[in-house]
């Protein structure tokens, strides 16, 4: 039911045109996911406040319990920044005309998303199956990639749009189930009897990227605050000392699981602890290839909306100045400047 | 004495004013929407949250009147027939069960003793809270969705029919029996015709809840349906699809209600609702 309430809230937010950005206080949102739990730490341990004070602003971080809802609220203008994946950044705010910048590339899924099946051993065994997944999500994208890599098409399977909250238990209850999902649901689904993980995101590494996305026209003070707080958190997290263990335990508790579970999820998440690594990843040639896959998938599945005639309708800009799609309508920007500044300790 | 047009307890608005007054809130709502939509679209032409009427008409054109390129089906038609089939099955089963149980519970004290407590208990369990159990035990196909609607509304119908039967004058029953009716005749020839119009009324009132349960079920796990589509396209904020779908659901709900009201008036003209 909270989804309906969310829709109503969204309409209420929609009635007010986007707030002016010449301001000192900012609203930022995130939702639960392994790669974003550090935001809870940055907020509650005062790192975010410290960096905001340094930049002369105030930032309020809000946890939105529903992932899609959080992006919708960002797109509607309620938040100036929001945590989301590369695919959703393209298909929701960017296609919706909100010029957005991938400020922080925090991590990519390296096994955190996967396809599980009962009574089967390979992707080929999905043929003719009913597959549970959240349609149009990164799960759908992963499935599409897995099918393509195995010479199959989406027509070979039946998709059952399933709420992520219930997907693991529904999958486990079925005798010949198949599902695509992400952690922590994936861990739960894998724990069942006769369940085989037939594909996961480590087979297409670097394609499902977890970002902190900010409005491109947001002031530098906000961008610097977010980058500063994030990389200070990363430093604590990767420290291999007591502070690091405490931070992980804190995040595990926030995520609603045990430390062991959280550590298992961190293992299948390629965290960019060092800002320099993240900056290099964004500058690298692979990102362009990934975004080409992602935008083709999105366009072919109608995620560009009805007005779009081709996948070039929306432009995606890269740090080298190159673009994919319409260079005159760039709405999603990958930018390494602030990550580089963080790496050079110049924030 | 002065006749008041609109204000006061004794107002007697003429028909034209009544119609105008009824239309006014709709016009205001529409104007508010169009104004807000225009504001947002002027600021950002790609805005998806408050689409213009033309954008919504486009979406309807695409979903209702053009076959989907991949499945070659008319999406909106398919969604509507799937949802209506689930709704009809769920409400139909609830009405039949509610009528049978309620009638027997009300007429035969023995049956009432067995069933009243359990039906009351079941009617208080919030069906949405046990939705995962339904899906897990009944699978993600049609059965669980119909079962949710059934569990959601049959207890209410049962209780209402029970109350109606219990309120029938006892003298009437005694009289039928003393004129030689047997118990079966009493139940199905004397009592049943009297509660039928009440059943239609109760079903009309239950339909709102039935829609709610239908859409909730389709949001959890589904391959088609009106609720499915709404929750699916919400994924990319396609309000140009969601708003026409909501209006369509409202219209369907209104039509069903109207048909039931018509049936009530035709079949049971003696009944004063």
PDB file of N, CA, C and O in Angstrom, chain A residues 260-300:
ATOM      1  N   UNK A 260      27.983 -11.170   8.693  1.00  0.00           N
ATOM      2  CA  UNK A 260      28.428 -12.184   7.733  1.00  0.00           C
ATOM      3  C   UNK A 260      27.689 -12.034   6.402  1.00  0.00           C
ATOM      4  O   UNK A 260      28.289 -12.099   5.326  1.00  0.00           O
ATOM      5  N   UNK A 261      26.393 -11.801   6.506  1.00  0.00           N
ATOM      6  CA  UNK A 261      25.601 -11.625   5.281  1.00  0.00           C
ATOM      7  C   UNK A 261      26.066 -10.404   4.503  1.00  0.00           C
ATOM      8  O   UNK A 261      26.212 -10.432   3.284  1.00  0.00           O
ATOM      9  N   UNK A 262      26.293  -9.340   5.249  1.00  0.00           N
ATOM     10  CA  UNK A 262      26.693  -8.097   4.588  1.00  0.00           C
ATOM     11  C   UNK A 262      28.059  -8.264   3.932  1.00  0.00           C
ATOM     12  O   UNK A 262      28.286  -7.818   2.809  1.00  0.00           O
ATOM     13  N   UNK A 263      28.968  -8.955   4.631  1.00  0.00           N
ATOM     14  CA  UNK A 263      30.299  -9.164   4.050  1.00  0.00           C
ATOM     15  C   UNK A 263      30.222 -10.021   2.788  1.00  0.00           C
ATOM     16  O   UNK A 263      30.961  -9.802   1.826  1.00  0.00           O
ATOM     17  N   UNK A 264      29.293 -10.987   2.796  1.00  0.00           N
ATOM     18  CA  UNK A 264      29.116 -11.818   1.596  1.00  0.00           C
ATOM     19  C   UNK A 264      28.648 -10.957   0.432  1.00  0.00           C
ATOM     20  O   UNK A 264      29.073 -11.150  -0.718  1.00  0.00           O
ATOM     21  N   UNK A 265      27.795  -9.989   0.719  1.00  0.00           N
ATOM     22  CA  UNK A 265      27.300  -9.118  -0.352  1.00  0.00           C
ATOM     23  C   UNK A 265      28.374  -8.156  -0.835  1.00  0.00           C
ATOM     24  O   UNK A 265      28.458  -7.836  -2.012  1.00  0.00           O
ATOM     25  N   UNK A 266      29.205  -7.704   0.104  1.00  0.00           N
ATOM     26  CA  UNK A 266      30.299  -6.791  -0.270  1.00  0.00           C
ATOM     27  C   UNK A 266      31.263  -7.510  -1.225  1.00  0.00           C
ATOM     28  O   UNK A 266      31.813  -6.915  -2.146  1.00  0.00           O
ATOM     29  N   UNK A 267      31.414  -8.821  -1.006  1.00  0.00           N
ATOM     30  CA  UNK A 267      32.326  -9.595  -1.862  1.00  0.00           C
ATOM     31  C   UNK A 267      31.877  -9.594  -3.309  1.00  0.00           C
ATOM     32  O   UNK A 267      32.695  -9.684  -4.225  1.00  0.00           O
ATOM     33  N   UNK A 268      30.549  -9.576  -3.529  1.00  0.00           N
ATOM     34  CA  UNK A 268      30.059  -9.604  -4.907  1.00  0.00           C
ATOM     35  C   UNK A 268      29.751  -8.197  -5.412  1.00  0.00           C
ATOM     36  O   UNK A 268      29.102  -8.014  -6.423  1.00  0.00           O
ATOM     37  N   UNK A 269      30.206  -7.208  -4.648  1.00  0.00           N
ATOM     38  CA  UNK A 269      30.069  -5.821  -5.086  1.00  0.00           C
ATOM     39  C   UNK A 269      31.473  -5.282  -5.285  1.00  0.00           C
ATOM     40  O   UNK A 269      32.291  -5.344  -4.366  1.00  0.00           O
ATOM     41  N   UNK A 270      31.774  -4.790  -6.454  1.00  0.00           N
ATOM     42  CA  UNK A 270      33.109  -4.228  -6.664  1.00  0.00           C
ATOM     43  C   UNK A 270      33.062  -2.786  -6.202  1.00  0.00           C
ATOM     44  O   UNK A 270      32.626  -1.892  -6.923  1.00  0.00           O
ATOM     45  N   UNK A 271      33.501  -2.571  -4.932  1.00  0.00           N
ATOM     46  CA  UNK A 271      33.489  -1.213  -4.386  1.00  0.00           C
ATOM     47  C   UNK A 271      34.708  -0.459  -4.901  1.00  0.00           C
ATOM     48  O   UNK A 271      35.814  -0.998  -4.918  1.00  0.00           O
ATOM     49  N   UNK A 272      34.508   0.774  -5.285  1.00  0.00           N
ATOM     50  CA  UNK A 272      35.649   1.637  -5.617  1.00  0.00           C
ATOM     51  C   UNK A 272      36.016   2.411  -4.356  1.00  0.00           C
ATOM     52  O   UNK A 272      35.552   3.519  -4.140  1.00  0.00           O
ATOM     53  N   UNK A 273      36.858   1.784  -3.527  1.00  0.00           N
ATOM     54  CA  UNK A 273      37.212   2.453  -2.276  1.00  0.00           C
ATOM     55  C   UNK A 273      38.052   3.691  -2.540  1.00  0.00           C
ATOM     56  O   UNK A 273      38.005   4.662  -1.819  1.00  0.00           O
ATOM     57  N   UNK A 274      38.848   3.626  -3.614  1.00  0.00           N
ATOM     58  CA  UNK A 274      39.742   4.741  -3.926  1.00  0.00           C
ATOM     59  C   UNK A 274      39.108   5.586  -5.033  1.00  0.00           C
ATOM     60  O   UNK A 274      38.717   5.059  -6.081  1.00  0.00           O
ATOM     61  N   UNK A 275      39.045   6.881  -4.796  1.00  0.00           N
ATOM     62  CA  UNK A 275      38.428   7.777  -5.769  1.00  0.00           C
ATOM     63  C   UNK A 275      39.145   7.684  -7.120  1.00  0.00           C
ATOM     64  O   UNK A 275      38.516   7.787  -8.176  1.00  0.00           O
ATOM     65  N   UNK A 276      40.453   7.467  -7.078  1.00  0.00           N
ATOM     66  CA  UNK A 276      41.220   7.385  -8.321  1.00  0.00           C
ATOM     67  C   UNK A 276      40.764   6.233  -9.200  1.00  0.00           C
ATOM     68  O   UNK A 276      40.659   6.361 -10.426  1.00  0.00           O
ATOM     69  N   UNK A 277      40.444   5.093  -8.562  1.00  0.00           N
ATOM     70  CA  UNK A 277      39.954   3.932  -9.324  1.00  0.00           C
ATOM     71  C   UNK A 277      38.635   4.249 -10.021  1.00  0.00           C
ATOM     72  O   UNK A 277      38.423   3.900 -11.175  1.00  0.00           O
ATOM     73  N   UNK A 278      37.764   4.920  -9.247  1.00  0.00           N
ATOM     74  CA  UNK A 278      36.454   5.263  -9.806  1.00  0.00           C
ATOM     75  C   UNK A 278      36.625   6.217 -10.978  1.00  0.00           C
ATOM     76  O   UNK A 278      35.991   6.057 -12.035  1.00  0.00           O
ATOM     77  N   UNK A 279      37.505   7.211 -10.824  1.00  0.00           N
ATOM     78  CA  UNK A 279      37.733   8.180 -11.898  1.00  0.00           C
ATOM     79  C   UNK A 279      38.271   7.466 -13.133  1.00  0.00           C
ATOM     80  O   UNK A 279      37.851   7.748 -14.268  1.00  0.00           O
ATOM     81  N   UNK A 280      39.183   6.520 -12.921  1.00  0.00           N
ATOM     82  CA  UNK A 280      39.756   5.784 -14.054  1.00  0.00           C
ATOM     83  C   UNK A 280      38.685   4.943 -14.743  1.00  0.00           C
ATOM     84  O   UNK A 280      38.641   4.849 -15.974  1.00  0.00           O
ATOM     85  N   UNK A 281      37.786   4.347 -13.938  1.00  0.00           N
ATOM     86  CA  UNK A 281      36.714   3.527 -14.511  1.00  0.00           C
ATOM     87  C   UNK A 281      35.817   4.386 -15.403  1.00  0.00           C
ATOM     88  O   UNK A 281      35.422   3.972 -16.496  1.00  0.00           O
ATOM     89  N   UNK A 282      35.505   5.580 -14.935  1.00  0.00           N
ATOM     90  CA  UNK A 282      34.617   6.458 -15.699  1.00  0.00           C
ATOM     91  C   UNK A 282      35.304   6.930 -16.986  1.00  0.00           C
ATOM     92  O   UNK A 282      34.655   7.112 -18.013  1.00  0.00           O
ATOM     93  N   UNK A 283      36.618   7.087 -16.922  1.00  0.00           N
ATOM     94  CA  UNK A 283      37.332   7.531 -18.119  1.00  0.00           C
ATOM     95  C   UNK A 283      37.588   6.373 -19.090  1.00  0.00           C
ATOM     96  O   UNK A 283      37.907   6.595 -20.248  1.00  0.00           O
ATOM     97  N   UNK A 284      37.464   5.161 -18.599  1.00  0.00           N
ATOM     98  CA  UNK A 284      37.824   3.987 -19.405  1.00  0.00           C
ATOM     99  C   UNK A 284      36.879   3.758 -20.579  1.00  0.00           C
ATOM    100  O   UNK A 284      35.778   4.311 -20.626  1.00  0.00           O
ATOM    101  N   UNK A 285      37.321   2.947 -21.536  1.00  0.00           N
ATOM    102  CA  UNK A 285      36.535   2.706 -22.747  1.00  0.00           C
ATOM    103  C   UNK A 285      35.330   1.786 -22.520  1.00  0.00           C
ATOM    104  O   UNK A 285      34.373   1.815 -23.281  1.00  0.00           O
ATOM    105  N   UNK A 286      35.369   0.995 -21.438  1.00  0.00           N
ATOM    106  CA  UNK A 286      34.309   0.005 -21.218  1.00  0.00           C
ATOM    107  C   UNK A 286      32.967   0.668 -20.938  1.00  0.00           C
ATOM    108  O   UNK A 286      31.914   0.159 -21.329  1.00  0.00           O
ATOM    109  N   UNK A 287      33.014   1.798 -20.227  1.00  0.00           N
ATOM    110  CA  UNK A 287      31.780   2.457 -19.804  1.00  0.00           C
ATOM    111  C   UNK A 287      30.918   2.814 -21.013  1.00  0.00           C
ATOM    112  O   UNK A 287      29.697   2.655 -21.007  1.00  0.00           O
ATOM    113  N   UNK A 288      31.577   3.288 -22.062  1.00  0.00           N
ATOM    114  CA  UNK A 288      30.858   3.664 -23.268  1.00  0.00           C
ATOM    115  C   UNK A 288      30.133   2.454 -23.867  1.00  0.00           C
ATOM    116  O   UNK A 288      28.979   2.531 -24.281  1.00  0.00           O
ATOM    117  N   UNK A 289      30.855   1.337 -23.886  1.00  0.00           N
ATOM    118  CA  UNK A 289      30.278   0.099 -24.433  1.00  0.00           C
ATOM    119  C   UNK A 289      29.066  -0.321 -23.590  1.00  0.00           C
ATOM    120  O   UNK A 289      28.014  -0.685 -24.111  1.00  0.00           O
ATOM    121  N   UNK A 290      29.241  -0.248 -22.273  1.00  0.00           N
ATOM    122  CA  UNK A 290      28.147  -0.606 -21.371  1.00  0.00           C
ATOM    123  C   UNK A 290      26.925   0.262 -21.621  1.00  0.00           C
ATOM    124  O   UNK A 290      25.805  -0.245 -21.742  1.00  0.00           O
ATOM    125  N   UNK A 291      27.150   1.563 -21.712  1.00  0.00           N
ATOM    126  CA  UNK A 291      26.007   2.461 -21.885  1.00  0.00           C
ATOM    127  C   UNK A 291      25.330   2.225 -23.236  1.00  0.00           C
ATOM    128  O   UNK A 291      24.131   2.444 -23.384  1.00  0.00           O
ATOM    129  N   UNK A 292      26.099   1.772 -24.209  1.00  0.00           N
ATOM    130  CA  UNK A 292      25.495   1.427 -25.498  1.00  0.00           C
ATOM    131  C   UNK A 292      24.534   0.230 -25.327  1.00  0.00           C
ATOM    132  O   UNK A 292      23.410   0.244 -25.809  1.00  0.00           O
ATOM    133  N   UNK A 293      24.998  -0.800 -24.596  1.00  0.00           N
ATOM    134  CA  UNK A 293      24.119  -1.945 -24.309  1.00  0.00           C
ATOM    135  C   UNK A 293      22.868  -1.476 -23.571  1.00  0.00           C
ATOM    136  O   UNK A 293      21.748  -1.843 -23.894  1.00  0.00           O
ATOM    137  N   UNK A 294      23.112  -0.655 -22.541  1.00  0.00           N
ATOM    138  CA  UNK A 294      22.019  -0.248 -21.661  1.00  0.00           C
ATOM    139  C   UNK A 294      20.997   0.579 -22.427  1.00  0.00           C
ATOM    140  O   UNK A 294      19.791   0.378 -22.300  1.00  0.00           O
ATOM    141  N   UNK A 295      21.482   1.500 -23.271  1.00  0.00           N
ATOM    142  CA  UNK A 295      20.502   2.352 -23.956  1.00  0.00           C
ATOM    143  C   UNK A 295      19.765   1.571 -25.043  1.00  0.00           C
ATOM    144  O   UNK A 295      18.604   1.819 -25.299  1.00  0.00           O
ATOM    145  N   UNK A 296      20.448   0.600 -25.666  1.00  0.00           N
ATOM    146  CA  UNK A 296      19.756  -0.230 -26.658  1.00  0.00           C
ATOM    147  C   UNK A 296      18.658  -1.038 -25.980  1.00  0.00           C
ATOM    148  O   UNK A 296      17.524  -1.096 -26.450  1.00  0.00           O
ATOM    149  N   UNK A 297      19.023  -1.660 -24.864  1.00  0.00           N
ATOM    150  CA  UNK A 297      18.032  -2.430 -24.112  1.00  0.00           C
ATOM    151  C   UNK A 297      16.852  -1.526 -23.729  1.00  0.00           C
ATOM    152  O   UNK A 297      15.694  -1.890 -23.918  1.00  0.00           O
ATOM    153  N   UNK A 298      17.164  -0.351 -23.198  1.00  0.00           N
ATOM    154  CA  UNK A 298      16.113   0.543 -22.705  1.00  0.00           C
ATOM    155  C   UNK A 298      15.205   0.987 -23.836  1.00  0.00           C
ATOM    156  O   UNK A 298      13.984   1.009 -23.693  1.00  0.00           O
ATOM    157  N   UNK A 299      15.804   1.339 -24.963  1.00  0.00           N
ATOM    158  CA  UNK A 299      14.974   1.802 -26.066  1.00  0.00           C
ATOM    159  C   UNK A 299      14.103   0.668 -26.606  1.00  0.00           C
ATOM    160  O   UNK A 299      12.908   0.834 -26.820  1.00  0.00           O
ATOM    161  N   UNK A 300      14.720  -0.517 -26.779  1.00  0.00           N
ATOM    162  CA  UNK A 300      13.958  -1.637 -27.326  1.00  0.00           C
ATOM    163  C   UNK A 300      12.803  -2.061 -26.421  1.00  0.00           C
ATOM    164  O   UNK A 300      11.823  -2.626 -26.883  1.00  0.00           O
TER     165      UNK A 300
END
